[in-house]
PDB file of C-alpha atoms in Angstrom:
ATOM      1  CA  MET A   1      10.779 -15.761  29.254  1.00  0.00           C
ATOM      2  CA  SER A   2      11.458 -15.306  25.533  1.00  0.00           C
ATOM      3  CA  ILE A   3       8.987 -16.128  22.794  1.00  0.00           C
ATOM      4  CA  ILE A   4       9.385 -19.550  21.178  1.00  0.00           C
ATOM      5  CA  ASP A   5       9.353 -19.593  17.372  1.00  0.00           C
ATOM      6  CA  THR A   6       8.952 -23.158  16.142  1.00  0.00           C
ATOM      7  CA  PHE A   7       9.569 -22.001  12.538  1.00  0.00           C
ATOM      8  CA  GLN A   8      12.905 -20.328  13.256  1.00  0.00           C
ATOM      9  CA  GLY A   9      15.589 -21.501  10.851  1.00  0.00           C
ATOM     10  CA  MET A  10      13.138 -22.896   8.298  1.00  0.00           C
ATOM     11  CA  THR A  11      13.363 -21.900   4.631  1.00  0.00           C
ATOM     12  CA  VAL A  12      10.820 -19.277   3.574  1.00  0.00           C
ATOM     13  CA  THR A  13       8.676 -20.170   0.562  1.00  0.00           C
ATOM     14  CA  PRO A  14       6.383 -17.830  -1.426  1.00  0.00           C
ATOM     15  CA  ASP A  15       3.286 -19.339   0.208  1.00  0.00           C
ATOM     16  CA  ASP A  16       4.481 -18.904   3.799  1.00  0.00           C
ATOM     17  CA  PRO A  17       2.795 -16.372   6.080  1.00  0.00           C
ATOM     18  CA  PHE A  18       4.188 -12.859   6.067  1.00  0.00           C
ATOM     19  CA  THR A  19       6.523 -12.011   8.933  1.00  0.00           C
ATOM     20  CA  ASN A  20       6.881  -8.248   8.430  1.00  0.00           C
ATOM     21  CA  ALA A  21       4.670  -5.317   7.491  1.00  0.00           C
ATOM     22  CA  ALA A  22       5.157  -1.589   7.006  1.00  0.00           C
ATOM     23  CA  THR A  23       2.954   1.280   5.925  1.00  0.00           C
ATOM     24  CA  VAL A  24       4.045   2.555   2.517  1.00  0.00           C
ATOM     25  CA  VAL A  25       4.476   6.230   1.743  1.00  0.00           C
ATOM     26  CA  PRO A  26       4.271   6.426  -2.060  1.00  0.00           C
ATOM     27  CA  SER A  27       7.344   8.116  -3.567  1.00  0.00           C
ATOM     28  CA  ASP A  28       8.600   8.927  -7.049  1.00  0.00           C
ATOM     29  CA  THR A  29      12.228   8.836  -5.852  1.00  0.00           C
ATOM     30  CA  ALA A  30      12.590   6.211  -3.097  1.00  0.00           C
ATOM     31  CA  ASP A  31      12.347   2.434  -3.284  1.00  0.00           C
ATOM     32  CA  LEU A  32      10.878   0.341  -0.477  1.00  0.00           C
ATOM     33  CA  PHE A  33      13.386  -0.946   2.089  1.00  0.00           C
ATOM     34  CA  PHE A  34      12.464  -4.534   1.173  1.00  0.00           C
ATOM     35  CA  VAL A  35      10.920  -6.069  -1.937  1.00  0.00           C
ATOM     36  CA  SER A  36       7.360  -6.904  -0.922  1.00  0.00           C
ATOM     37  CA  ARG A  37       5.705 -10.304  -1.151  1.00  0.00           C
ATOM     38  CA  GLY A  38       2.308  -8.644  -0.983  1.00  0.00           C
ATOM     39  CA  LEU A  39       0.461  -5.336  -0.821  1.00  0.00           C
ATOM     40  CA  LEU A  40      -2.640  -4.689   1.253  1.00  0.00           C
ATOM     41  CA  ILE A  41      -4.804  -1.643   0.592  1.00  0.00           C
ATOM     42  CA  TYR A  42      -6.762  -0.426   3.612  1.00  0.00           C
ATOM     43  CA  GLY A  43     -10.034   1.228   2.764  1.00  0.00           C
ATOM     44  CA  PRO A  44     -13.727   0.619   2.149  1.00  0.00           C
ATOM     45  CA  PRO A  45     -14.237  -2.990   0.985  1.00  0.00           C
ATOM     46  CA  ASP A  46     -14.481  -3.711  -2.729  1.00  0.00           C
ATOM     47  CA  GLN A  47     -13.161  -0.301  -3.796  1.00  0.00           C
ATOM     48  CA  ALA A  48     -10.446  -0.433  -6.475  1.00  0.00           C
ATOM     49  CA  VAL A  49      -7.547   1.968  -5.927  1.00  0.00           C
ATOM     50  CA  PRO A  50      -5.173   2.966  -8.756  1.00  0.00           C
ATOM     51  CA  VAL A  51      -1.610   2.212  -7.641  1.00  0.00           C
ATOM     52  CA  LYS A  52       1.517   2.653  -9.777  1.00  0.00           C
ATOM     53  CA  VAL A  53       4.297   0.222  -8.839  1.00  0.00           C
ATOM     54  CA  THR A  54       7.692  -0.931  -9.994  1.00  0.00           C
ATOM     55  CA  MET A  55       7.896  -4.705  -9.913  1.00  0.00           C
ATOM     56  CA  LYS A  56      10.945  -6.564  -8.581  1.00  0.00           C
ATOM     57  CA  ASP A  57      12.312  -7.154 -12.089  1.00  0.00           C
ATOM     58  CA  GLY A  58      12.029  -3.472 -13.047  1.00  0.00           C
ATOM     59  CA  GLY A  59       8.742  -3.209 -14.941  1.00  0.00           C
ATOM     60  CA  THR A  60       6.484  -0.302 -14.011  1.00  0.00           C
ATOM     61  CA  VAL A  61       2.713  -0.672 -14.203  1.00  0.00           C
ATOM     62  CA  ARG A  62      -0.437   1.029 -12.930  1.00  0.00           C
ATOM     63  CA  LEU A  63      -2.783  -1.487 -11.276  1.00  0.00           C
ATOM     64  CA  TYR A  64      -6.237  -1.181  -9.759  1.00  0.00           C
ATOM     65  CA  LEU A  65      -6.016  -2.964  -6.401  1.00  0.00           C
ATOM     66  CA  THR A  66      -9.073  -3.877  -4.365  1.00  0.00           C
ATOM     67  CA  CYS A  67      -9.211  -2.672  -0.764  1.00  0.00           C
ATOM     68  CA  GLY A  68      -9.140  -5.389   1.880  1.00  0.00           C
ATOM     69  CA  THR A  69      -7.389  -7.929  -0.351  1.00  0.00           C
ATOM     70  CA  ILE A  70      -3.778  -9.090  -0.068  1.00  0.00           C
ATOM     71  CA  HIS A  71      -2.295  -8.756  -3.539  1.00  0.00           C
ATOM     72  CA  ARG A  72       0.645 -11.156  -4.016  1.00  0.00           C
ATOM     73  CA  LEU A  73       3.031  -8.725  -5.709  1.00  0.00           C
ATOM     74  CA  ARG A  74       6.848  -8.479  -5.595  1.00  0.00           C
ATOM     75  CA  VAL A  75       7.158  -4.691  -5.610  1.00  0.00           C
ATOM     76  CA  SER A  76      10.250  -2.508  -5.144  1.00  0.00           C
ATOM     77  CA  ARG A  77       8.530   0.907  -5.383  1.00  0.00           C
ATOM     78  CA  VAL A  78       5.072   2.415  -4.968  1.00  0.00           C
ATOM     79  CA  TRP A  79       4.914   5.654  -6.934  1.00  0.00           C
ATOM     80  CA  ALA A  80       3.246   8.852  -5.712  1.00  0.00           C
ATOM     81  CA  THR A  81       2.434   9.807  -9.314  1.00  0.00           C
ATOM     82  CA  ASP A  82      -0.562   7.794 -10.587  1.00  0.00           C
ATOM     83  CA  THR A  83      -1.322   6.388  -7.110  1.00  0.00           C
ATOM     84  CA  ASN A  84      -4.607   7.895  -5.985  1.00  0.00           C
ATOM     85  CA  LEU A  85      -5.317   7.258  -2.320  1.00  0.00           C
ATOM     86  CA  ILE A  86      -8.233   9.067  -0.713  1.00  0.00           C
ATOM     87  CA  ALA A  87      -9.076   9.666   2.948  1.00  0.00           C
ATOM     88  CA  ASP A  88      -9.105   6.500   5.070  1.00  0.00           C
ATOM     89  CA  GLN A  89      -6.993   4.536   2.557  1.00  0.00           C
ATOM     90  CA  ALA A  90      -3.443   3.300   3.111  1.00  0.00           C
ATOM     91  CA  ILE A  91      -1.012   0.849   1.543  1.00  0.00           C
ATOM     92  CA  VAL A  92       0.825  -1.759   3.598  1.00  0.00           C
ATOM     93  CA  ALA A  93       3.760  -3.745   2.239  1.00  0.00           C
ATOM     94  CA  LEU A  94       4.026  -7.326   3.474  1.00  0.00           C
ATOM     95  CA  TRP A  95       7.122  -9.513   3.343  1.00  0.00           C
TER      96      TRP A  95
END
């Protein structure tokens, strides 16, 4: 029996739940496969992690993102330079 998706065919809005996720490997040369709708930083709660990103419209900025919080960001790249992850931290793109 196949899974029933009662939301299939509906228009996606910015406030809808995420339907995809992928671990991000920061890179200075490669964009993400999809523009994110959010970033989640795994790590000890309430720690701020410096993350350099390129936003959907092309602006590049270094942000301090709190672990354990979904940050509603439309990001096309997470840079290796100026992104300082430590042990037990990871970035997940949500879309």
